Amino acid sequence: MRDIGIPHPRLPLPKRGKGDDLAAFQAWLWEAIPLVEHLGLERMEWQGDVLCWHLKLVPNLNDKGTGFGGSLTAQTTLIGWCWVTLWLRARQRQQDVVVAEASQRFLAPVRGDYRLECRPQDPHATSVLGERLDERGKGRITLVQRLYSGDRLCLEACGDYAVLPEA
């Protein structure tokens, strides 16, 4: 059981030249953020610069038998946080990440298991973020999340994530 106000221990950085083991990261995430184990997250994978989650609908049902907007919104925020955290870890940086601003647009009901994709809004954003981190020790990036049930786009979201200076 987690104590309020006590940070969860950080996951050690991956060895240089090696990417994160996403299954180990997911297991750590379940411990670090207790809500995660209840979101129906089956697995995560990288597809180029896109972080993709595969999720079950059942834990996220609303009273109408479709996806609950609150769960879906939490998932879009969290996948963005994971994207930035994993991106930093691949660069041997262990800095705190927070969401600064987020918005969602619901386009269609989610009626089955789904996938959630997260990527930078601008293709050059990672270069800019890397430069800012090197120069100032902090930076921001805007990420776009899209939720698909089958081939149907059901939700679009956008989040601005801040990388805080090292403590």
PDB file of C-alpha atoms in Angstrom:
ATOM      1  CA  MET A   1       0.000   0.000   0.000  1.00  0.00           C
ATOM      2  CA  ARG A   2       1.340   3.437  -0.956  1.00  0.00           C
ATOM      3  CA  ASP A   3       1.706   6.233   1.573  1.00  0.00           C
ATOM      4  CA  ILE A   4       0.490   9.712   0.643  1.00  0.00           C
ATOM      5  CA  GLY A   5       3.320  12.172   0.081  1.00  0.00           C
ATOM      6  CA  ILE A   6       6.005   9.484  -0.218  1.00  0.00           C
ATOM      7  CA  PRO A   7       7.470   9.134  -3.733  1.00  0.00           C
ATOM      8  CA  HIS A   8       7.652   5.641  -5.189  1.00  0.00           C
ATOM      9  CA  PRO A   9      11.246   4.451  -5.818  1.00  0.00           C
ATOM     10  CA  ARG A  10      12.425   5.158  -9.357  1.00  0.00           C
ATOM     11  CA  LEU A  11      13.001   2.340 -11.787  1.00  0.00           C
ATOM     12  CA  PRO A  12      16.762   2.048 -12.512  1.00  0.00           C
ATOM     13  CA  LEU A  13      17.767   3.419 -15.900  1.00  0.00           C
ATOM     14  CA  PRO A  14      18.318   0.865 -18.678  1.00  0.00           C
ATOM     15  CA  LYS A  15      21.892   0.059 -19.647  1.00  0.00           C
ATOM     16  CA  ARG A  16      23.361   2.421 -22.220  1.00  0.00           C
ATOM     17  CA  GLY A  17      22.484   1.368 -25.748  1.00  0.00           C
ATOM     18  CA  LYS A  18      19.626  -0.820 -24.545  1.00  0.00           C
ATOM     19  CA  GLY A  19      15.985   0.198 -24.605  1.00  0.00           C
ATOM     20  CA  ASP A  20      13.619  -0.226 -21.714  1.00  0.00           C
ATOM     21  CA  ASP A  21      11.987  -3.599 -21.219  1.00  0.00           C
ATOM     22  CA  LEU A  22       8.390  -2.409 -21.600  1.00  0.00           C
ATOM     23  CA  ALA A  23       7.009  -5.324 -19.578  1.00  0.00           C
ATOM     24  CA  ALA A  24       9.296  -4.375 -16.658  1.00  0.00           C
ATOM     25  CA  PHE A  25       8.337  -0.709 -17.068  1.00  0.00           C
ATOM     26  CA  GLN A  26       4.642  -1.662 -17.068  1.00  0.00           C
ATOM     27  CA  ALA A  27       5.088  -3.750 -13.900  1.00  0.00           C
ATOM     28  CA  TRP A  28       6.853  -0.822 -12.211  1.00  0.00           C
ATOM     29  CA  LEU A  29       4.092   1.519 -13.405  1.00  0.00           C
ATOM     30  CA  TRP A  30       1.444  -0.696 -11.753  1.00  0.00           C
ATOM     31  CA  GLU A  31       3.289  -0.300  -8.437  1.00  0.00           C
ATOM     32  CA  ALA A  32       4.107   3.403  -8.828  1.00  0.00           C
ATOM     33  CA  ILE A  33       0.582   4.475  -9.870  1.00  0.00           C
ATOM     34  CA  PRO A  34      -1.995   2.146  -8.281  1.00  0.00           C
ATOM     35  CA  LEU A  35      -4.769   3.215 -10.685  1.00  0.00           C
ATOM     36  CA  VAL A  36      -2.894   1.646 -13.625  1.00  0.00           C
ATOM     37  CA  GLU A  37      -3.713  -1.949 -12.690  1.00  0.00           C
ATOM     38  CA  HIS A  38      -7.424  -1.112 -13.003  1.00  0.00           C
ATOM     39  CA  LEU A  39      -7.282   0.478 -16.470  1.00  0.00           C
ATOM     40  CA  GLY A  40      -7.277  -2.697 -18.555  1.00  0.00           C
ATOM     41  CA  LEU A  41      -3.795  -2.147 -19.996  1.00  0.00           C
ATOM     42  CA  GLU A  42      -2.727  -5.418 -21.605  1.00  0.00           C
ATOM     43  CA  ARG A  43       0.548  -4.392 -23.206  1.00  0.00           C
ATOM     44  CA  MET A  44       2.512  -1.490 -24.595  1.00  0.00           C
ATOM     45  CA  GLU A  45       4.827  -1.285 -27.572  1.00  0.00           C
ATOM     46  CA  TRP A  46       6.871   1.220 -29.542  1.00  0.00           C
ATOM     47  CA  GLN A  47       6.134   1.654 -33.238  1.00  0.00           C
ATOM     48  CA  GLY A  48       8.802   4.144 -34.343  1.00  0.00           C
ATOM     49  CA  ASP A  49       8.135   7.293 -32.304  1.00  0.00           C
ATOM     50  CA  VAL A  50       4.622   6.108 -31.387  1.00  0.00           C
ATOM     51  CA  LEU A  51       3.890   4.534 -28.006  1.00  0.00           C
ATOM     52  CA  CYS A  52       0.931   2.191 -28.434  1.00  0.00           C
ATOM     53  CA  TRP A  53      -1.178   0.680 -25.670  1.00  0.00           C
ATOM     54  CA  HIS A  54      -3.618  -2.194 -26.094  1.00  0.00           C
ATOM     55  CA  LEU A  55      -6.504  -2.016 -23.613  1.00  0.00           C
ATOM     56  CA  LYS A  56      -9.593  -3.956 -22.568  1.00  0.00           C
ATOM     57  CA  LEU A  57     -12.892  -2.094 -22.473  1.00  0.00           C
ATOM     58  CA  VAL A  58     -14.544  -4.019 -19.616  1.00  0.00           C
ATOM     59  CA  PRO A  59     -12.710  -2.226 -16.732  1.00  0.00           C
ATOM     60  CA  ASN A  60     -13.562   1.111 -18.371  1.00  0.00           C
ATOM     61  CA  LEU A  61     -17.293   0.682 -18.974  1.00  0.00           C
ATOM     62  CA  ASN A  62     -19.757   3.437 -18.188  1.00  0.00           C
ATOM     63  CA  ASP A  63     -23.458   3.096 -17.388  1.00  0.00           C
ATOM     64  CA  LYS A  64     -24.265   2.935 -21.135  1.00  0.00           C
ATOM     65  CA  GLY A  65     -21.977  -0.045 -21.788  1.00  0.00           C
ATOM     66  CA  THR A  66     -19.389   2.050 -23.677  1.00  0.00           C
ATOM     67  CA  GLY A  67     -16.065   3.580 -22.689  1.00  0.00           C
ATOM     68  CA  PHE A  68     -16.191   5.846 -19.621  1.00  0.00           C
ATOM     69  CA  GLY A  69     -14.856   9.289 -20.544  1.00  0.00           C
ATOM     70  CA  GLY A  70     -13.040   9.682 -17.217  1.00  0.00           C
ATOM     71  CA  SER A  71     -11.067   6.460 -17.712  1.00  0.00           C
ATOM     72  CA  LEU A  72     -10.256   7.330 -21.312  1.00  0.00           C
ATOM     73  CA  THR A  73      -9.098  10.795 -20.297  1.00  0.00           C
ATOM     74  CA  ALA A  74      -6.882   9.361 -17.547  1.00  0.00           C
ATOM     75  CA  GLN A  75      -5.376   6.960 -20.071  1.00  0.00           C
ATOM     76  CA  THR A  76      -4.564   9.726 -22.583  1.00  0.00           C
ATOM     77  CA  THR A  77      -2.829  11.737 -19.855  1.00  0.00           C
ATOM     78  CA  LEU A  78      -0.925   8.713 -18.570  1.00  0.00           C
ATOM     79  CA  ILE A  79       0.286   7.449 -21.949  1.00  0.00           C
ATOM     80  CA  GLY A  80       1.734  10.905 -22.610  1.00  0.00           C
ATOM     81  CA  TRP A  81       3.527  10.852 -19.280  1.00  0.00           C
ATOM     82  CA  CYS A  82       4.869   7.372 -20.129  1.00  0.00           C
ATOM     83  CA  TRP A  83       5.974   8.505 -23.602  1.00  0.00           C
ATOM     84  CA  VAL A  84       8.068  11.345 -22.149  1.00  0.00           C
ATOM     85  CA  THR A  85       9.393   9.215 -19.276  1.00  0.00           C
ATOM     86  CA  LEU A  86      10.471   6.415 -21.632  1.00  0.00           C
ATOM     87  CA  TRP A  87      11.986   8.918 -24.092  1.00  0.00           C
ATOM     88  CA  LEU A  88      14.035  10.432 -21.253  1.00  0.00           C
ATOM     89  CA  ARG A  89      15.093   6.996 -19.973  1.00  0.00           C
ATOM     90  CA  ALA A  90      16.385   6.054 -23.440  1.00  0.00           C
ATOM     91  CA  ARG A  91      18.656   9.128 -23.149  1.00  0.00           C
ATOM     92  CA  GLN A  92      19.849   8.155 -19.664  1.00  0.00           C
ATOM     93  CA  ARG A  93      17.896  10.990 -18.045  1.00  0.00           C
ATOM     94  CA  GLN A  94      15.839  10.426 -14.936  1.00  0.00           C
ATOM     95  CA  GLN A  95      13.799  13.592 -14.524  1.00  0.00           C
ATOM     96  CA  ASP A  96      10.288  14.202 -13.285  1.00  0.00           C
ATOM     97  CA  VAL A  97       7.558  14.711 -15.864  1.00  0.00           C
ATOM     98  CA  VAL A  98       4.231  16.437 -15.264  1.00  0.00           C
ATOM     99  CA  VAL A  99       1.279  17.211 -17.481  1.00  0.00           C
ATOM    100  CA  ALA A 100       0.854  20.984 -17.764  1.00  0.00           C
ATOM    101  CA  GLU A 101      -2.233  21.132 -19.973  1.00  0.00           C
ATOM    102  CA  ALA A 102      -4.503  18.588 -21.626  1.00  0.00           C
ATOM    103  CA  SER A 103      -7.614  18.518 -23.769  1.00  0.00           C
ATOM    104  CA  GLN A 104      -9.773  15.779 -25.260  1.00  0.00           C
ATOM    105  CA  ARG A 105     -12.309  15.534 -28.045  1.00  0.00           C
ATOM    106  CA  PHE A 106     -14.678  12.574 -27.987  1.00  0.00           C
ATOM    107  CA  LEU A 107     -15.622  11.548 -31.538  1.00  0.00           C
ATOM    108  CA  ALA A 108     -17.453   8.219 -31.176  1.00  0.00           C
ATOM    109  CA  PRO A 109     -18.415   5.778 -28.423  1.00  0.00           C
ATOM    110  CA  VAL A 110     -15.850   3.106 -27.587  1.00  0.00           C
ATOM    111  CA  ARG A 111     -17.697  -0.205 -27.990  1.00  0.00           C
ATOM    112  CA  GLY A 112     -14.913  -2.759 -27.824  1.00  0.00           C
ATOM    113  CA  ASP A 113     -11.306  -3.333 -26.831  1.00  0.00           C
ATOM    114  CA  TYR A 114      -9.113  -0.566 -28.144  1.00  0.00           C
ATOM    115  CA  ARG A 115      -5.647   0.806 -28.743  1.00  0.00           C
ATOM    116  CA  LEU A 116      -4.308   4.157 -27.697  1.00  0.00           C
ATOM    117  CA  GLU A 117      -1.480   5.781 -29.637  1.00  0.00           C
ATOM    118  CA  CYS A 118       0.740   8.662 -28.507  1.00  0.00           C
ATOM    119  CA  ARG A 119       3.220  10.662 -30.583  1.00  0.00           C
ATOM    120  CA  PRO A 120       4.762  14.123 -30.750  1.00  0.00           C
ATOM    121  CA  GLN A 121       2.508  16.740 -32.329  1.00  0.00           C
ATOM    122  CA  ASP A 122       5.467  18.142 -34.267  1.00  0.00           C
ATOM    123  CA  PRO A 123       7.989  15.792 -35.911  1.00  0.00           C
ATOM    124  CA  HIS A 124      10.867  18.053 -34.760  1.00  0.00           C
ATOM    125  CA  ALA A 125       9.652  18.284 -31.144  1.00  0.00           C
ATOM    126  CA  THR A 126      12.076  15.697 -29.774  1.00  0.00           C
ATOM    127  CA  SER A 127      15.068  17.587 -31.217  1.00  0.00           C
ATOM    128  CA  VAL A 128      13.824  20.818 -29.656  1.00  0.00           C
ATOM    129  CA  LEU A 129      13.193  19.097 -26.318  1.00  0.00           C
ATOM    130  CA  GLY A 130      16.665  17.534 -26.363  1.00  0.00           C
ATOM    131  CA  GLU A 131      18.269  20.948 -27.024  1.00  0.00           C
ATOM    132  CA  ARG A 132      16.304  22.606 -24.226  1.00  0.00           C
ATOM    133  CA  LEU A 133      17.231  19.854 -21.785  1.00  0.00           C
ATOM    134  CA  ASP A 134      20.913  20.216 -22.697  1.00  0.00           C
ATOM    135  CA  GLU A 135      20.806  24.032 -22.434  1.00  0.00           C
ATOM    136  CA  ARG A 136      18.426  24.599 -19.509  1.00  0.00           C
ATOM    137  CA  GLY A 137      17.931  21.217 -17.853  1.00  0.00           C
ATOM    138  CA  LYS A 138      14.172  21.425 -18.423  1.00  0.00           C
ATOM    139  CA  GLY A 139      11.746  21.562 -21.337  1.00  0.00           C
ATOM    140  CA  ARG A 140       8.280  20.902 -22.724  1.00  0.00           C
ATOM    141  CA  ILE A 141       6.761  18.790 -25.454  1.00  0.00           C
ATOM    142  CA  THR A 142       3.265  18.554 -26.904  1.00  0.00           C
ATOM    143  CA  LEU A 143       1.977  15.057 -27.585  1.00  0.00           C
ATOM    144  CA  VAL A 144      -1.104  13.862 -29.445  1.00  0.00           C
ATOM    145  CA  GLN A 145      -3.068  10.807 -28.357  1.00  0.00           C
ATOM    146  CA  ARG A 146      -5.556   8.942 -30.554  1.00  0.00           C
ATOM    147  CA  LEU A 147      -7.827   6.149 -29.372  1.00  0.00           C
ATOM    148  CA  TYR A 148      -9.056   3.585 -31.916  1.00  0.00           C
ATOM    149  CA  SER A 149     -11.639   0.868 -31.463  1.00  0.00           C
ATOM    150  CA  GLY A 150     -10.925  -1.322 -34.460  1.00  0.00           C
ATOM    151  CA  ASP A 151     -10.256   1.173 -37.268  1.00  0.00           C
ATOM    152  CA  ARG A 152     -12.629   3.778 -35.842  1.00  0.00           C
ATOM    153  CA  LEU A 153     -11.102   6.902 -34.288  1.00  0.00           C
ATOM    154  CA  CYS A 154     -13.077   7.486 -31.087  1.00  0.00           C
ATOM    155  CA  LEU A 155     -11.029  10.074 -29.199  1.00  0.00           C
ATOM    156  CA  GLU A 156      -8.356  12.639 -29.948  1.00  0.00           C
ATOM    157  CA  ALA A 157      -6.407  14.282 -27.156  1.00  0.00           C
ATOM    158  CA  CYS A 158      -3.498  16.638 -26.826  1.00  0.00           C
ATOM    159  CA  GLY A 159      -1.217  17.147 -23.845  1.00  0.00           C
ATOM    160  CA  ASP A 160       1.594  19.522 -23.014  1.00  0.00           C
ATOM    161  CA  TYR A 161       4.185  17.780 -20.792  1.00  0.00           C
ATOM    162  CA  ALA A 162       6.893  19.526 -18.786  1.00  0.00           C
ATOM    163  CA  VAL A 163      10.210  17.915 -17.935  1.00  0.00           C
ATOM    164  CA  LEU A 164      11.311  19.402 -14.628  1.00  0.00           C
ATOM    165  CA  PRO A 165      14.932  20.231 -13.780  1.00  0.00           C
ATOM    166  CA  GLU A 166      16.864  17.501 -12.005  1.00  0.00           C
ATOM    167  CA  ALA A 167      16.634  17.765  -8.238  1.00  0.00           C
TER     168      ALA A 167
END
